[in-house]
């Protein structure tokens, strides 16, 4: 049984189908990359799965259970965690407290929550920033905080929306390493969307490509990178050429 | 308590907030009375002018301690405690609003301190069996009953200036009352007596105090074309009501209002000749001066100090303080129990008062305790912007103008 | 044209920029690179007048601008295209562009700018009536740059114009920047695509924790250790 | 057990705060014995009532960041329940109060359920609107006394069952106990799961939801607890003053006052409401008593208004915010 | 039934007054997302201005309109520069309560200066006049108010939607920082919005003195209705404020006449509540 199963999902915003009859499956333990042009509907798909949007049509199954139309907090309790493309947290909660809020999802005891939160912060390299407020931190660190908060809810499926945007190549590499580490340590299933190929290509076991709300391709990273349609719509000639030049991936 | 040269009385009025105007008038009136008691006033035709302090207390002077309750019952209660315990007053006078009078009298009852209330008209106040609470003014039941009795006389043709009015011509009532404690209480009484005297209430409108618009109210009030209009309103609403009725060119046979809003200099000033024919219940009118020289004499002084003539509320405040002076004098002691005992038995003659009452005598009758049974109301009618007395007939100063000319 | 010398900038009392100096000459494309949180955005915002230096000086065309407000600075001819794009969502593409020319009082002048921008980004012309908020990320970025160009600034500051764009658009965006430079615009560019940004640039600066630590031509900087190690991860 | 330990443990607070708390307790305990003035005593009790309101409001308005301006309706619901039960069926205070609190809480629950579909200003104004509706209904509802209010019959002698005493000391200690309980609750709350969740919702509701928090439900829960506090305050108010009417217990100005006080002290901090009440209540009462009879109408209000404006403009975190800043600097 | 037509007519007239009173609030909210508790006090200031100029110089009350508008404008700007500017940095709670402070301040300042009395104007072209056709009563002051309300709405609508200045105001409303990058002087825009808000209230106040009394605490009466009106229409929507004003007028008058006057305010707030529960952004909000 696949962990997540999306069947014929359609979401439209006032006539514009942001997701158009999308079907896909994710097995437990996989790392799936979701790519596609800007406005292809990736974030919308994420939001439908998590429950911020209610699909107009189609079904979403998680661990065999129909979760279509559940609220975000319910899908989270089912075991789906997510990070945000842009996360703006105001208020006076420190990083540690924010992560603890995540832990409180599964326990009501403060000590346990604190314990778990510190563990996760160690894992994500946030030990130094426990007492900081989110707004004071650089974007790269904010992204890690988002990751830590999602992890604290002990998800089985973690959905990452552009965790590497705005990072320079070096930081991107660190992020890839961190994701790989988390994947191994926590035994998660990862579903990530990203425009930075330096993240998607090396980490994904399978890549799904959306364009105009439809799934246009699906396959191993190498195949996708060479798929003419994907290159034309998304990667661009230069990327394809550059890749050939450098001969990497 | 408070022996020696001073005897302290706590006076609680709304000195700021929306009804500050009324509160300050009352403050002026009680101050004037205290001044009469404390100093020599050879020209004053009543005894207090010669007292120079309270004779029964070896010439102790009255010292008034004012407090401002802003119309809030809880603030009033707290201030009453301040006056009673911190200031050690021998008694309390006030509080204008019936709601505040309720909480303040409760504090007095608990602390066993006498309170004389000059002006709150809620009938409930004297129905609580309180031993320490005395009310000098007639209350709304009495006022409303007076009016219905006056209507009776009208039907019988006993009112000078008007032929007997057939019952069929004056049968329906439109009542319009405001929405706080006072208006709601008045409305109950109006309903009760209308039923008892055989009138039909065809429109019964209550409206929120200080409403930004009263069009719907007026429309509803006037729609069944009632013969008699009855009002209980504070000044702001009285002004707006009258303006709105004027827009509607309101007509009826009789226009009767309950003092307060409709019986203030401001009201007459605002509407001038449009006030012609409006009836008010009150306890005071300038026209009384003809029959009560003492009132005239005191009014001169009052006007000098506060810029306006006595009206219903201020005249009663003055009278309330006068009652305090008489009670203290006769008690000859500042012991609360002695004061209470005295108040229960005292009889103050009407000739000493500025209001046209038989006098002041606090009695327990008809389920009420310590209500001044010698008090009575007046019905006045604006004629050429002057409040002429038309009831009781024996003190009437003018003929009744009937029907009400309406607003044009 | 722009000369920034030893500025210090603070966020609620805490210095974030300690000592930054650089200059831009007319017609140049200058890149500023640096790690996340090194203060690039802060520097641009300071030049744009939303923040003010607590030390040091800033001159634009030989006039001191360190205490000028944003409005004054825009009027002097510097526009800033912010990292987050900040499109007016409920307004149409064209309204957004016209607001870009707010300081231009001459109608004809504005029409010309509009044509220029539409020429540069034809896709905006086809979308002129669409609400800004409903554009895709790439389109929004083009709109933001176009809006910045509407007042025909003497100096255009771009903060990470490729952020969040798909690879194909990143290339297009960088090409558009190159075109702008070719047309004679003066540009101050902040980019995470360090390699491309430095390759295009006439000169560049490297920022580290609020200090300029290197200056040189794009090629020179690409050769430095710090750029290779810290940014390119080679 | 854990819960109790959390409630009573102030160990995580800085020493200064613990000392402050001890002084506060001592002060309240000894107050009736050191003060001679009964007005002081009355102000003190008023202060305690507002502490209670404020501590409760702080939950939804401070920690929860929801600008609810309808506390007065909860106060009123409970006050009316207590008063009417006593007047109609002579039910003693100790029985009617739990009922009053339950009524206030149910009302909070039902309304909160709908109100929390709204955000920001819409929410704030809707709370005002709802409380105005309630006030109007109560004013016009003849069965429960309407505008005439409800007056409790006085008992002959001091009576514990009906909480009628001549001496304010009893009221003082009872109110103080309520406040103490409220403080302990808040001390637990700020460390509890609910506390964290509520603060997280304040920071960013969308993110909070993604962390498995049912934001709507958490807000409704907090609103109900706020209702409990207000309900207790209302019940106490009723027996203390013996008279209620829709103007004194359901007035918008009461709601605003509660919010104002909490903000002045520092919304979202445990001491905020207490500090706020400590400043505003005496200011209001003493200034009113002092200037009220003086003929200068309104000066006291203006002083008060200036203070409100200055604090909300320069230190929206209130006095507590200033204290924290000073502490951070050292 | 015979009451229906006159009721609807007077309801619409009243509605236009409510709309006018709400207009200033809608402008202010539209440009900076802040609810002004002192809104009613601006009205009060407008009323006192009109009252004083009309009585002191014994001129026709209608001629005081420009003066009252001017005073309102200045008051709005002053409020912005001395208070609101700082409030905007804080959370919503502080904003609301800060303007609440302003409300108390203005109210009691007026009380200090003018005393707590009620004041009315007795002389004027419109004052106290009305025409009556059968059961339809049209009072001149109300008619005048309605006409001016329409004009004010027309002007403001045009200003915001059709002019460069309006676009700048809108841009400021949407995103201050971005607007400032466009070279828009956002401080000026915000000050201007407060000025405009104040000016409309000045006008409303001057009109109101033609058929209403003035006293220091009058503000809150209208303020609460304005709140509900603006929220019902959708914050920041000029069109919404107008339509909601009419709806309010209809509810108050029809409800007051047919259901009972004592419930009319409860009805207004209840309607507001029910509408927003089902449409949380108000009728025309976004
Ligand atoms: N709330 C909404 N209302 C209307 N249209 C929307 C809404 N959300 C998204 N859209 C539209 O749906 C389409 C898909 O948007 P989505 O955010 O899912 O794209 P994306 O693939 O995540 O793009 P990007 O890579 O730029 O983040 C876009 O055309 C967008 O304009
Ligand atoms: N509003 C703020 N308050 C406090 N500190 C801030 C604020 N904004 C930014 N900072 C801090 O200032 C430093 C510089 O930030 P800045 O945004 O200028 O960096 P950047 O180089 O543009 O980074 P990025 O690549 O993420 O855009 C960072 O450490 C950041 O945490
Ligand atoms: Mg996206
Ligand atoms: Mg940046």
Tab-separated table of N, CA, C and O in Angstrom, chain C residues 80-144:
chain	number	residue	atom	x	y	z
C	80	UNK	N	14.982	50.721	-5.912
C	80	UNK	CA	15.332	49.473	-5.259
C	80	UNK	C	14.251	48.456	-5.571
C	80	UNK	O	13.066	48.720	-5.382
C	81	UNK	N	14.644	47.313	-6.091
C	81	UNK	CA	13.677	46.242	-6.329
C	81	UNK	C	13.880	45.208	-5.226
C	81	UNK	O	14.879	44.504	-5.222
C	82	UNK	N	12.941	45.155	-4.269
C	82	UNK	CA	13.212	44.366	-3.068
C	82	UNK	C	13.187	42.854	-3.328
C	82	UNK	O	12.601	42.383	-4.301
C	83	UNK	N	13.854	42.175	-2.418
C	83	UNK	CA	13.950	40.718	-2.447
C	83	UNK	C	12.575	40.073	-2.572
C	83	UNK	O	12.361	39.163	-3.354
C	84	UNK	N	11.616	40.560	-1.780
C	84	UNK	CA	10.301	39.905	-1.744
C	84	UNK	C	9.366	40.445	-2.825
C	84	UNK	O	8.175	40.167	-2.791
C	85	UNK	N	9.897	41.208	-3.729
C	85	UNK	CA	9.170	41.728	-4.895
C	85	UNK	C	8.134	42.775	-4.545
C	85	UNK	O	8.051	43.808	-5.151
C	86	UNK	N	7.309	42.483	-3.583
C	86	UNK	CA	6.330	43.480	-3.120
C	86	UNK	C	5.495	44.083	-4.240
C	86	UNK	O	5.425	45.293	-4.425
C	87	UNK	N	4.869	43.205	-4.984
C	87	UNK	CA	3.923	43.647	-6.004
C	87	UNK	C	2.638	44.087	-5.284
C	87	UNK	O	2.285	43.534	-4.254
C	88	UNK	N	1.949	45.078	-5.831
C	88	UNK	CA	0.643	45.436	-5.261
C	88	UNK	C	-0.385	44.443	-5.779
C	88	UNK	O	-0.874	44.577	-6.903
C	89	UNK	N	-0.665	43.459	-4.973
C	89	UNK	CA	-1.477	42.331	-5.416
C	89	UNK	C	-2.804	42.696	-6.064
C	89	UNK	O	-3.095	42.250	-7.161
C	90	UNK	N	-3.620	43.495	-5.416
C	90	UNK	CA	-4.953	43.763	-5.965
C	90	UNK	C	-4.962	44.770	-7.118
C	90	UNK	O	-6.018	45.082	-7.633
C	91	UNK	N	-3.800	45.278	-7.496
C	91	UNK	CA	-3.762	46.209	-8.626
C	91	UNK	C	-3.276	45.469	-9.874
C	91	UNK	O	-2.543	44.491	-9.790
C	92	UNK	N	-3.676	45.985	-11.032
C	92	UNK	CA	-3.316	45.306	-12.273
C	92	UNK	C	-1.844	45.547	-12.600
C	92	UNK	O	-1.186	46.405	-12.015
C	93	UNK	N	-1.353	44.770	-13.550
C	93	UNK	CA	0.030	44.900	-13.978
C	93	UNK	C	0.314	46.337	-14.395
C	93	UNK	O	1.295	46.946	-13.971
C	94	UNK	N	-0.570	46.865	-15.198
C	94	UNK	CA	-0.297	48.215	-15.687
C	94	UNK	C	-0.352	49.248	-14.552
C	94	UNK	O	0.457	50.170	-14.512
C	95	UNK	N	-1.301	49.067	-13.644
C	95	UNK	CA	-1.353	50.004	-12.515
C	95	UNK	C	-0.074	49.929	-11.688
C	95	UNK	O	0.460	50.939	-11.236
C	96	UNK	N	0.409	48.709	-11.506
C	96	UNK	CA	1.670	48.540	-10.801
C	96	UNK	C	2.780	49.304	-11.505
C	96	UNK	O	3.553	50.018	-10.861
C	97	UNK	N	2.836	49.136	-12.809
C	97	UNK	CA	3.895	49.818	-13.561
C	97	UNK	C	3.742	51.330	-13.465
C	97	UNK	O	4.711	52.052	-13.258
C	98	UNK	N	2.509	51.794	-13.559
C	98	UNK	CA	2.310	53.245	-13.494
C	98	UNK	C	2.719	53.798	-12.139
C	98	UNK	O	3.248	54.903	-12.047
C	99	UNK	N	2.465	53.013	-11.100
C	99	UNK	CA	2.902	53.472	-9.781
C	99	UNK	C	4.422	53.580	-9.732
C	99	UNK	O	4.970	54.424	-9.035
C	100	UNK	N	5.083	52.720	-10.508
C	100	UNK	CA	6.540	52.796	-10.575
C	100	UNK	C	6.994	54.146	-11.087
C	100	UNK	O	8.063	54.634	-10.735
C	101	UNK	N	6.147	54.759	-11.912
C	101	UNK	CA	6.500	56.062	-12.468
C	101	UNK	C	5.833	57.185	-11.692
C	101	UNK	O	5.547	58.247	-12.237
C	102	UNK	N	5.548	56.926	-10.413
C	102	UNK	CA	4.823	57.913	-9.614
C	102	UNK	C	5.522	59.277	-9.604
C	102	UNK	O	4.871	60.315	-9.633
C	103	UNK	N	6.839	59.249	-9.565
C	103	UNK	CA	7.540	60.540	-9.454
C	103	UNK	C	7.656	61.245	-10.803
C	103	UNK	O	8.086	62.373	-10.879
C	104	UNK	N	7.276	60.522	-11.876
C	104	UNK	CA	7.333	61.157	-13.197
C	104	UNK	C	6.021	61.887	-13.431
C	104	UNK	O	4.960	61.281	-13.459
C	105	UNK	N	6.085	63.174	-13.575
C	105	UNK	CA	4.842	63.917	-13.723
C	105	UNK	C	4.371	64.003	-15.169
C	105	UNK	O	3.203	64.170	-15.436
C	106	UNK	N	5.344	63.847	-16.063
C	106	UNK	CA	5.034	63.995	-17.473
C	106	UNK	C	4.368	62.738	-18.023
C	106	UNK	O	4.923	61.640	-17.962
C	107	UNK	N	3.183	62.892	-18.576
C	107	UNK	CA	2.430	61.744	-19.067
C	107	UNK	C	3.134	61.030	-20.207
C	107	UNK	O	3.201	59.805	-20.253
C	108	UNK	N	3.667	61.837	-21.143
C	108	UNK	CA	4.308	61.257	-22.312
C	108	UNK	C	5.528	60.444	-21.925
C	108	UNK	O	5.735	59.330	-22.380
C	109	UNK	N	6.301	61.027	-21.055
C	109	UNK	CA	7.478	60.396	-20.479
C	109	UNK	C	7.097	59.011	-19.942
C	109	UNK	O	7.755	58.014	-20.225
C	110	UNK	N	5.984	58.991	-19.246
C	110	UNK	CA	5.558	57.756	-18.611
C	110	UNK	C	5.151	56.723	-19.661
C	110	UNK	O	5.490	55.546	-19.546
C	111	UNK	N	4.433	57.191	-20.670
C	111	UNK	CA	4.032	56.266	-21.732
C	111	UNK	C	5.267	55.644	-22.384
C	111	UNK	O	5.300	54.454	-22.705
C	112	UNK	N	6.274	56.466	-22.549
C	112	UNK	CA	7.506	55.974	-23.167
C	112	UNK	C	8.136	54.895	-22.312
C	112	UNK	O	8.538	53.840	-22.810
C	113	UNK	N	8.211	55.168	-21.023
C	113	UNK	CA	8.781	54.174	-20.115
C	113	UNK	C	7.986	52.880	-20.190
C	113	UNK	O	8.546	51.785	-20.182
C	114	UNK	N	6.690	53.045	-20.270
C	114	UNK	CA	5.828	51.875	-20.309
C	114	UNK	C	6.155	51.033	-21.547
C	114	UNK	O	6.332	49.818	-21.452
C	115	UNK	N	6.289	51.710	-22.666
C	115	UNK	CA	6.641	50.992	-23.890
C	115	UNK	C	7.995	50.297	-23.748
C	115	UNK	O	8.170	49.160	-24.174
C	116	UNK	N	8.909	51.006	-23.125
C	116	UNK	CA	10.242	50.442	-22.941
C	116	UNK	C	10.166	49.154	-22.131
C	116	UNK	O	10.739	48.128	-22.509
C	117	UNK	N	9.425	49.201	-21.028
C	117	UNK	CA	9.325	48.029	-20.170
C	117	UNK	C	8.601	46.899	-20.888
C	117	UNK	O	9.023	45.735	-20.836
C	118	UNK	N	7.539	47.235	-21.581
C	118	UNK	CA	6.816	46.195	-22.324
C	118	UNK	C	7.724	45.586	-23.396
C	118	UNK	O	7.643	44.393	-23.697
C	119	UNK	N	8.593	46.436	-23.959
C	119	UNK	CA	9.521	45.918	-24.948
C	119	UNK	C	10.502	44.931	-24.329
C	119	UNK	O	10.834	43.897	-24.886
C	120	UNK	N	10.916	45.269	-23.123
C	120	UNK	CA	11.894	44.434	-22.423
C	120	UNK	C	11.262	43.122	-21.968
C	120	UNK	O	11.862	42.046	-22.062
C	121	UNK	N	10.051	43.194	-21.425
C	121	UNK	CA	9.353	41.992	-20.943
C	121	UNK	C	8.008	41.875	-21.651
C	121	UNK	O	6.977	42.268	-21.107
C	122	UNK	N	8.020	41.310	-22.859
C	122	UNK	CA	6.781	41.277	-23.651
C	122	UNK	C	5.644	40.574	-22.915
C	122	UNK	O	4.474	40.914	-23.110
C	123	UNK	N	5.988	39.611	-22.053
C	123	UNK	CA	4.920	38.860	-21.381
C	123	UNK	C	4.048	39.780	-20.524
C	123	UNK	O	2.848	39.566	-20.387
C	124	UNK	N	4.664	40.832	-19.998
C	124	UNK	CA	3.881	41.769	-19.175
C	124	UNK	C	2.822	42.471	-20.015
C	124	UNK	O	1.734	42.768	-19.552
C	125	UNK	N	3.168	42.714	-21.261
C	125	UNK	CA	2.209	43.409	-22.117
C	125	UNK	C	0.960	42.550	-22.326
C	125	UNK	O	-0.173	43.044	-22.259
C	126	UNK	N	1.188	41.244	-22.531
C	126	UNK	CA	0.026	40.369	-22.741
C	126	UNK	C	-0.812	40.254	-21.476
C	126	UNK	O	-1.985	39.916	-21.535
C	127	UNK	N	-0.210	40.533	-20.329
C	127	UNK	CA	-0.928	40.372	-19.052
C	127	UNK	C	-1.355	41.701	-18.451
C	127	UNK	O	-1.649	41.759	-17.259
C	128	UNK	N	-1.344	42.759	-19.213
C	128	UNK	CA	-1.408	44.091	-18.612
C	128	UNK	C	-2.614	44.308	-17.704
C	128	UNK	O	-2.568	45.081	-16.759
C	129	UNK	N	-3.697	43.571	-17.982
C	129	UNK	CA	-4.888	43.799	-17.147
C	129	UNK	C	-4.973	42.903	-15.915
C	129	UNK	O	-5.782	43.119	-15.020
C	130	UNK	N	-4.164	41.826	-15.937
C	130	UNK	CA	-4.249	40.842	-14.850
C	130	UNK	C	-3.797	41.453	-13.526
C	130	UNK	O	-2.941	42.339	-13.486
C	131	UNK	N	-4.377	40.979	-12.439
C	131	UNK	CA	-3.978	41.503	-11.132
C	131	UNK	C	-2.582	40.989	-10.767
C	131	UNK	O	-2.270	39.813	-10.967
C	132	UNK	N	-1.791	41.886	-10.235
C	132	UNK	CA	-0.419	41.558	-9.901
C	132	UNK	C	-0.296	40.308	-9.056
C	132	UNK	O	0.572	39.475	-9.263
C	133	UNK	N	-1.191	40.166	-8.100
C	133	UNK	CA	-1.113	39.050	-7.162
C	133	UNK	C	-1.321	37.693	-7.791
C	133	UNK	O	-0.935	36.678	-7.220
C	134	UNK	N	-1.937	37.648	-8.963
C	134	UNK	CA	-2.217	36.341	-9.558
C	134	UNK	C	-1.157	35.923	-10.567
C	134	UNK	O	-1.264	34.865	-11.173
C	135	UNK	N	-0.127	36.741	-10.734
C	135	UNK	CA	0.947	36.356	-11.653
C	135	UNK	C	1.786	35.240	-11.054
C	135	UNK	O	1.843	35.080	-9.849
C	136	UNK	N	2.444	34.506	-11.924
C	136	UNK	CA	3.353	33.483	-11.405
C	136	UNK	C	4.604	34.169	-10.882
C	136	UNK	O	4.849	35.349	-11.153
C	137	UNK	N	5.401	33.397	-10.130
C	137	UNK	CA	6.569	33.972	-9.486
C	137	UNK	C	7.475	34.706	-10.463
C	137	UNK	O	7.916	35.822	-10.199
C	138	UNK	N	7.727	34.083	-11.595
C	138	UNK	CA	8.630	34.692	-12.555
C	138	UNK	C	8.064	35.979	-13.115
C	138	UNK	O	8.761	36.988	-13.248
C	139	UNK	N	6.787	35.933	-13.412
C	139	UNK	CA	6.143	37.131	-13.950
C	139	UNK	C	6.171	38.249	-12.929
C	139	UNK	O	6.402	39.413	-13.262
C	140	UNK	N	5.964	37.875	-11.697
C	140	UNK	CA	6.004	38.891	-10.638
C	140	UNK	C	7.381	39.535	-10.568
C	140	UNK	O	7.515	40.731	-10.400
C	141	UNK	N	8.402	38.701	-10.731
C	141	UNK	CA	9.755	39.233	-10.656
C	141	UNK	C	9.998	40.217	-11.801
C	141	UNK	O	10.585	41.269	-11.618
C	142	UNK	N	9.504	39.849	-12.980
C	142	UNK	CA	9.669	40.752	-14.116
C	142	UNK	C	8.903	42.043	-13.886
C	142	UNK	O	9.393	43.133	-14.197
C	143	UNK	N	7.746	41.894	-13.321
C	143	UNK	CA	6.950	43.080	-13.028
C	143	UNK	C	7.683	43.977	-12.043
C	143	UNK	O	7.734	45.206	-12.210
C	144	UNK	N	8.273	43.360	-11.046
C	144	UNK	CA	8.981	44.152	-10.039
C	144	UNK	C	10.124	44.918	-10.685
C	144	UNK	O	10.320	46.110	-10.418
